mmCIF file of C-alpha atoms in Angstrom:
data_model
loop_
_atom_site.group_PDB
_atom_site.id
_atom_site.type_symbol
_atom_site.label_atom_id
_atom_site.label_comp_id
_atom_site.label_asym_id
_atom_site.label_seq_id
_atom_site.Cartn_x
_atom_site.Cartn_y
_atom_site.Cartn_z
ATOM 1 C CA MET A 291 0.481 0.017 0.095
ATOM 2 C CA ASP A 292 1.205 3.553 -1.043
ATOM 3 C CA MET A 293 1.095 5.559 2.543
ATOM 4 C CA GLU A 294 1.419 9.314 0.797
ATOM 5 C CA LEU A 295 4.610 10.037 2.474
ATOM 6 C CA ASN A 296 6.417 10.957 -0.546
ATOM 7 C CA GLY A 297 7.702 14.635 -0.215
ATOM 8 C CA LYS A 298 6.402 14.816 3.284
ATOM 9 C CA THR A 299 8.620 16.267 5.813
ATOM 10 C CA ALA A 300 8.835 15.216 9.279
ATOM 11 C CA ILE A 301 10.624 15.916 12.368
ATOM 12 C CA VAL A 302 11.427 12.832 14.546
ATOM 13 C CA THR A 303 12.521 13.357 18.046
ATOM 14 C CA GLY A 304 15.257 11.281 19.763
ATOM 15 C CA GLY A 305 16.315 10.190 16.420
ATOM 16 C CA SER A 306 19.506 9.611 16.683
ATOM 17 C CA ARG A 307 18.888 5.540 18.043
ATOM 18 C CA GLY A 308 16.861 2.985 18.553
ATOM 19 C CA ILE A 309 12.606 3.321 17.548
ATOM 20 C CA GLY A 310 13.766 6.924 16.798
ATOM 21 C CA LYS A 311 16.364 6.347 14.820
ATOM 22 C CA ALA A 312 13.819 3.076 12.231
ATOM 23 C CA VAL A 313 11.393 5.652 12.238
ATOM 24 C CA ALA A 314 13.538 7.884 10.335
ATOM 25 C CA ARG A 315 14.416 5.244 8.418
ATOM 26 C CA VAL A 316 11.397 4.277 7.509
ATOM 27 C CA LEU A 317 9.673 7.491 6.809
ATOM 28 C CA ALA A 318 12.557 8.660 4.801
ATOM 29 C CA SER A 319 12.856 5.268 2.610
ATOM 30 C CA ASP A 320 9.457 6.352 2.502
ATOM 31 C CA GLY A 321 10.027 9.743 0.054
ATOM 32 C CA CYS A 322 9.957 11.674 3.683
ATOM 33 C CA ARG A 323 11.983 14.661 3.723
ATOM 34 C CA VAL A 324 13.496 14.122 7.471
ATOM 35 C CA VAL A 325 14.822 16.015 10.263
ATOM 36 C CA ILE A 326 16.065 14.237 13.322
ATOM 37 C CA THR A 327 16.552 15.462 16.672
ATOM 38 C CA GLY A 328 19.165 14.855 20.131
ATOM 39 C CA ARG A 329 21.196 15.009 22.971
ATOM 40 C CA TYR A 330 24.887 14.426 21.518
ATOM 41 C CA ALA A 331 26.069 15.529 18.199
ATOM 42 C CA ASP A 332 28.101 12.951 17.433
ATOM 43 C CA THR A 333 25.714 10.736 17.430
ATOM 44 C CA LEU A 334 22.966 12.470 16.525
ATOM 45 C CA SER A 335 25.537 13.014 12.798
ATOM 46 C CA ASP A 336 26.649 9.622 12.709
ATOM 47 C CA ALA A 337 22.677 8.515 12.554
ATOM 48 C CA ALA A 338 21.031 11.386 9.827
ATOM 49 C CA GLU A 339 24.232 10.103 7.711
ATOM 50 C CA GLU A 340 23.363 6.556 8.441
ATOM 51 C CA VAL A 341 20.084 7.002 7.703
ATOM 52 C CA ALA A 342 20.494 9.411 4.727
ATOM 53 C CA ALA A 343 22.885 6.595 2.750
ATOM 54 C CA ASP A 344 20.731 3.257 3.498
ATOM 55 C CA THR A 345 17.239 5.319 2.453
ATOM 56 C CA GLY A 346 18.831 7.636 -0.263
ATOM 57 C CA GLY A 347 16.782 10.196 0.926
ATOM 58 C CA SER A 348 17.356 13.976 2.994
ATOM 59 C CA VAL A 349 18.479 12.933 7.119
ATOM 60 C CA THR A 350 18.853 16.190 8.933
ATOM 61 C CA PRO A 351 19.992 16.291 12.412
ATOM 62 C CA ILE A 352 19.354 19.544 14.830
ATOM 63 C CA VAL A 353 21.116 18.906 18.092
ATOM 64 C CA CYS A 354 18.452 19.579 20.678
ATOM 65 C CA ASP A 355 17.198 19.422 24.518
ATOM 66 C CA MET A 356 13.516 18.921 24.818
ATOM 67 C CA THR A 357 13.266 20.217 28.252
ATOM 68 C CA SER A 358 14.795 23.288 27.158
ATOM 69 C CA THR A 359 11.430 25.419 24.899
ATOM 70 C CA GLU A 360 13.960 27.577 23.753
ATOM 71 C CA GLN A 361 15.812 25.130 21.958
ATOM 72 C CA VAL A 362 12.265 23.367 20.846
ATOM 73 C CA ASN A 363 11.020 26.522 19.542
ATOM 74 C CA ALA A 364 14.730 26.980 18.293
ATOM 75 C CA MET A 365 14.459 23.539 16.420
ATOM 76 C CA VAL A 366 11.186 23.872 15.813
ATOM 77 C CA ALA A 367 12.067 27.179 12.601
ATOM 78 C CA ALA A 368 15.660 25.845 11.830
ATOM 79 C CA ALA A 369 13.293 22.254 10.206
ATOM 80 C CA ALA A 370 10.719 24.681 8.976
ATOM 81 C CA ASP A 371 13.629 26.419 7.426
ATOM 82 C CA THR A 372 15.927 22.924 6.289
ATOM 83 C CA MET A 373 12.002 21.560 4.348
ATOM 84 C CA GLY A 374 10.943 24.329 2.601
ATOM 85 C CA GLY A 375 8.721 25.622 4.757
ATOM 86 C CA ARG A 376 6.664 23.034 5.832
ATOM 87 C CA ILE A 377 5.921 20.929 8.848
ATOM 88 C CA ASP A 378 3.923 17.982 7.737
ATOM 89 C CA ILE A 379 4.878 15.244 10.845
ATOM 90 C CA LEU A 380 6.103 15.306 14.302
ATOM 91 C CA VAL A 381 7.194 11.624 15.795
ATOM 92 C CA ASN A 382 7.401 12.712 18.901
ATOM 93 C CA ASN A 383 9.565 9.897 20.452
ATOM 94 C CA ALA A 384 12.509 11.431 22.858
ATOM 95 C CA ALA A 385 12.872 10.126 26.369
ATOM 96 C CA ALA A 386 15.139 7.982 29.024
ATOM 97 C CA PRO A 387 14.299 4.421 28.354
ATOM 98 C CA GLY A 388 12.263 3.228 30.794
ATOM 99 C CA GLY A 389 12.260 6.681 32.852
ATOM 100 C CA LEU A 390 14.812 7.108 35.628
ATOM 101 C CA ALA A 391 13.054 7.002 38.495
ATOM 102 C CA ARG A 392 13.953 3.358 39.800
ATOM 103 C CA GLY A 393 13.707 1.300 43.349
ATOM 104 C CA ALA A 394 12.228 1.101 46.459
ATOM 105 C CA LEU A 395 9.552 4.049 47.274
ATOM 106 C CA ASN A 396 12.354 5.268 49.915
ATOM 107 C CA GLU A 397 14.756 5.460 46.686
ATOM 108 C CA ILE A 398 13.203 7.629 44.410
ATOM 109 C CA ARG A 399 14.477 11.161 43.994
ATOM 110 C CA ASP A 400 12.169 13.927 43.326
ATOM 111 C CA GLU A 401 14.462 14.970 40.167
ATOM 112 C CA ASP A 402 14.578 12.122 38.467
ATOM 113 C CA VAL A 403 10.714 12.037 38.369
ATOM 114 C CA MET A 404 10.406 15.406 37.346
ATOM 115 C CA LEU A 405 12.929 14.878 34.491
ATOM 116 C CA ASP A 406 11.190 11.731 33.058
ATOM 117 C CA LEU A 407 8.080 14.121 33.077
ATOM 118 C CA ASP A 408 9.451 17.127 31.361
ATOM 119 C CA THR A 409 10.907 14.916 28.847
ATOM 120 C CA LYS A 410 8.556 13.158 27.853
ATOM 121 C CA VAL A 411 5.728 14.744 28.992
ATOM 122 C CA MET A 412 6.691 17.838 28.730
ATOM 123 C CA GLY A 413 8.980 17.433 25.601
ATOM 124 C CA TYR A 414 6.217 16.168 24.275
ATOM 125 C CA LEU A 415 4.227 19.468 24.550
ATOM 126 C CA ARG A 416 6.764 21.693 23.828
ATOM 127 C CA CYS A 417 7.862 20.067 20.022
ATOM 128 C CA ALA A 418 3.238 20.125 19.940
ATOM 129 C CA ARG A 419 2.852 23.177 20.828
ATOM 130 C CA ALA A 420 6.162 24.101 18.471
ATOM 131 C CA VAL A 421 4.729 22.539 14.891
ATOM 132 C CA ALA A 422 1.033 23.349 15.345
ATOM 133 C CA PRO A 423 1.378 27.090 13.809
ATOM 134 C CA TYR A 424 2.945 25.512 10.897
ATOM 135 C CA MET A 425 0.031 22.129 10.615
ATOM 136 C CA GLN A 426 -2.476 24.495 11.059
ATOM 137 C CA GLN A 427 -1.521 27.196 8.493
ATOM 138 C CA GLN A 428 -1.112 24.084 5.772
ATOM 139 C CA GLY A 429 -4.538 22.735 6.610
ATOM 140 C CA TRP A 430 -2.593 19.734 7.048
ATOM 141 C CA GLY A 431 -0.629 17.858 10.019
ATOM 142 C CA ARG A 432 0.189 14.544 12.005
ATOM 143 C CA ILE A 433 1.789 14.566 14.882
ATOM 144 C CA VAL A 434 2.231 10.331 16.979
ATOM 145 C CA ASN A 435 3.518 9.778 20.232
ATOM 146 C CA VAL A 436 5.060 6.971 20.779
ATOM 147 C CA GLY A 437 4.785 6.265 24.680
ATOM 148 C CA GLY A 438 5.301 2.940 26.295
ATOM 149 C CA LEU A 439 2.952 -0.272 27.707
ATOM 150 C CA SER A 440 3.658 0.584 31.090
ATOM 151 C CA ALA A 441 1.049 2.865 30.838
ATOM 152 C CA ARG A 442 -1.487 0.075 30.862
ATOM 153 C CA ARG A 443 0.243 -1.451 33.285
ATOM 154 C CA GLY A 444 1.679 -2.158 36.916
ATOM 155 C CA ALA A 445 5.389 -0.966 36.495
ATOM 156 C CA SER A 446 8.230 -1.393 38.408
ATOM 157 C CA ASN A 447 9.393 2.205 38.770
ATOM 158 C CA VAL A 448 7.351 5.129 39.288
ATOM 159 C CA SER A 449 7.349 7.637 36.225
ATOM 160 C CA ALA A 450 7.668 4.837 33.540
ATOM 161 C CA GLY A 451 3.690 4.507 34.563
ATOM 162 C CA VAL A 452 2.612 8.067 34.799
ATOM 163 C CA ARG A 453 4.737 9.574 31.843
ATOM 164 C CA ASN A 454 2.790 6.585 29.437
ATOM 165 C CA SER A 455 -0.648 7.467 30.648
ATOM 166 C CA GLY A 456 -0.144 10.979 30.755
ATOM 167 C CA LEU A 457 0.582 11.238 27.397
ATOM 168 C CA SER A 458 -2.696 9.067 26.704
ATOM 169 C CA ASN A 459 -4.726 12.423 28.076
ATOM 170 C CA LEU A 460 -2.224 14.477 25.816
ATOM 171 C CA THR A 461 -3.055 12.444 23.236
ATOM 172 C CA LYS A 462 -7.114 13.161 23.150
ATOM 173 C CA TYR A 463 -6.250 16.677 24.396
ATOM 174 C CA LEU A 464 -4.254 17.602 21.081
ATOM 175 C CA ALA A 465 -6.598 15.752 18.493
ATOM 176 C CA GLU A 466 -9.321 18.243 20.210
ATOM 177 C CA GLU A 467 -7.530 21.498 19.506
ATOM 178 C CA LEU A 468 -5.802 20.758 16.429
ATOM 179 C CA GLY A 469 -8.490 18.370 14.573
ATOM 180 C CA ALA A 470 -11.217 21.114 13.051
ATOM 181 C CA SER A 471 -7.339 22.137 11.457
ATOM 182 C CA GLY A 472 -6.281 18.988 9.676
ATOM 183 C CA VAL A 473 -3.911 17.113 12.310
ATOM 184 C CA CYS A 474 -4.655 13.724 13.325
ATOM 185 C CA VAL A 475 -3.266 12.967 16.522
ATOM 186 C CA ASN A 476 -2.198 9.439 18.010
ATOM 187 C CA LEU A 477 -0.286 7.415 20.408
ATOM 188 C CA VAL A 478 1.942 4.610 20.318
ATOM 189 C CA HIS A 479 2.521 2.054 22.953
ATOM 190 C CA PRO A 480 5.856 -0.134 22.316
ATOM 191 C CA GLY A 481 5.927 -2.759 24.471
ATOM 192 C CA THR A 482 9.763 -4.887 24.219
ATOM 193 C CA THR A 483 11.306 -3.939 21.629
ATOM 194 C CA ARG A 484 14.574 -4.665 19.667
ATOM 195 C CA THR A 485 16.952 -2.162 19.011
ATOM 196 C CA GLU A 486 20.136 -1.659 19.172
ATOM 197 C CA ARG A 487 20.467 -1.801 22.817
ATOM 198 C CA SER A 488 19.184 -5.480 22.454
ATOM 199 C CA GLY A 489 21.872 -7.819 21.455
ATOM 200 C CA PRO A 490 24.454 -6.559 24.462
ATOM 201 C CA MET A 491 21.787 -6.388 26.680
ATOM 202 C CA TYR A 492 20.999 -10.007 26.053
ATOM 203 C CA ALA A 493 24.620 -11.168 25.823
ATOM 204 C CA GLU A 494 25.096 -9.616 29.129
ATOM 205 C CA GLN A 495 22.215 -11.276 31.361
ATOM 206 C CA ALA A 496 22.983 -14.785 29.315
ATOM 207 C CA GLU A 497 26.442 -14.457 30.472
ATOM 208 C CA ARG A 498 25.420 -13.623 33.669
ATOM 209 C CA GLU A 499 22.891 -16.552 34.573
ATOM 210 C CA GLY A 500 25.282 -18.569 31.852
ATOM 211 C CA VAL A 501 22.652 -19.435 29.671
ATOM 212 C CA SER A 502 22.305 -18.452 25.549
ATOM 213 C CA VAL A 503 21.411 -15.630 24.125
ATOM 214 C CA GLU A 504 18.273 -17.296 22.779
ATOM 215 C CA GLU A 505 17.231 -18.808 25.863
ATOM 216 C CA ILE A 506 17.210 -14.901 27.397
ATOM 217 C CA GLU A 507 15.149 -14.198 24.196
ATOM 218 C CA ARG A 508 13.013 -17.131 24.446
ATOM 219 C CA ARG A 509 12.231 -15.908 28.093
ATOM 220 C CA VAL A 510 11.613 -12.038 26.600
ATOM 221 C CA ALA A 511 9.617 -13.221 23.762
ATOM 222 C CA ALA A 512 7.591 -15.623 26.144
ATOM 223 C CA GLY A 513 5.805 -12.648 27.468
ATOM 224 C CA ASN A 514 3.322 -11.891 24.405
ATOM 225 C CA SER A 515 1.455 -13.222 22.935
ATOM 226 C CA THR A 516 2.534 -13.686 19.342
ATOM 227 C CA ARG A 517 6.290 -15.431 21.063
ATOM 228 C CA ARG A 518 8.732 -12.928 19.419
ATOM 229 C CA ILE A 519 10.113 -9.787 19.831
ATOM 230 C CA VAL A 520 8.838 -7.141 18.163
ATOM 231 C CA ASP A 521 11.945 -5.221 15.942
ATOM 232 C CA ALA A 522 11.953 -1.794 15.930
ATOM 233 C CA GLU A 523 11.257 -1.038 12.182
ATOM 234 C CA GLU A 524 8.059 -2.564 12.425
ATOM 235 C CA LEU A 525 6.838 -1.046 14.455
ATOM 236 C CA ALA A 526 8.222 2.163 12.565
ATOM 237 C CA TRP A 527 5.775 1.092 10.269
ATOM 238 C CA VAL A 528 3.046 1.213 12.313
ATOM 239 C CA VAL A 529 4.241 5.422 13.189
ATOM 240 C CA ALA A 530 4.173 5.796 9.765
ATOM 241 C CA PHE A 531 0.511 4.793 8.922
ATOM 242 C CA PHE A 532 -0.261 6.786 11.497
ATOM 243 C CA ALA A 533 1.946 9.820 10.054
ATOM 244 C CA SER A 534 0.353 9.437 6.752
ATOM 245 C CA PRO A 535 -2.974 10.799 5.158
ATOM 246 C CA ARG A 536 -3.817 7.094 5.634
ATOM 247 C CA SER A 537 -4.861 7.349 9.069
ATOM 248 C CA ILE A 538 -7.521 9.933 8.702
ATOM 249 C CA ALA A 539 -10.678 8.016 10.233
ATOM 250 C CA ILE A 540 -8.414 7.735 13.511
ATOM 251 C CA SER A 541 -7.185 10.686 16.078
ATOM 252 C CA GLY A 542 -7.094 10.909 19.743
ATOM 253 C CA GLU A 543 -6.412 7.117 19.665
ATOM 254 C CA THR A 544 -3.853 4.970 21.422
ATOM 255 C CA ILE A 545 -2.481 1.736 20.363
ATOM 256 C CA ALA A 546 -0.303 -0.773 21.738
ATOM 257 C CA ALA A 547 2.115 -2.545 19.382
ATOM 258 C CA GLY A 548 3.670 -4.660 22.148
ATOM 259 C CA GLY A 549 3.359 -8.027 19.665
ATOM 260 C CA GLY A 550 -0.031 -8.066 21.704
ATOM 261 C CA ALA A 551 1.686 -8.609 25.372
ATOM 262 C CA GLY A 552 -0.590 -8.369 28.276
ATOM 263 C CA LEU A 553 -4.493 -9.473 28.693
ATOM 264 C CA ASN A 554 -6.221 -6.427 29.644
ATOM 265 C CA VAL A 555 -9.405 -6.233 27.306
ATOM 266 C CA TYR A 556 -10.001 -2.379 26.002
ATOM 267 C CA HIS A 557 -13.543 -2.063 24.831
#
């Protein structure tokens, strides 16, 4: 199916690695001009060069810290200049994987919780607020927020569930606020996803437990109904659908893309 993305412009935050880089690759391969953002210039530039070489597309790196309104506004303005004054798609993805506020209740530090929320919830809001005028003027746009399945179950760390649950409400608010201007806003919740971090992490666990990497992966995959680990590129195609004109019938909604993880039923 042609997703009608050719010629569209996109910003992907947290695009230097993992899910963000996979999304940038899929969008660029489908004809989008892409800006990727991240906090570290070297890693970001390497990712942009890699994705551009793999896809033959236009991929521009712009360093940005999502906790800074000033940096977010400057990044969006620079992205618009780079892409001819248009911003068609925003993929909000920048966040510390799993969150920073981990451990027992008496070990939770206020500053870790606040940074998690400032980066992910407020960061997503900052980016949406900055791109909204472009999309409203165009009469068309797509915002895709990337959350996490901890929003739907008890989490082992406090801020993972709190911030991802908050994104559900933020997504609905943005959809209502921007829908009349032709902007659809949706949320994708990844589960366990295979990225470049997975291999070394599974290898380390396998060595620590004295088992094979295949055994570790089997255990991980047992947590969802398809009994396989979702690859970052497979998740990226879900994001790309929501970023496309084909998704016009859906806005303000949340979809889980974790291979069927969890037994909750949603009506």
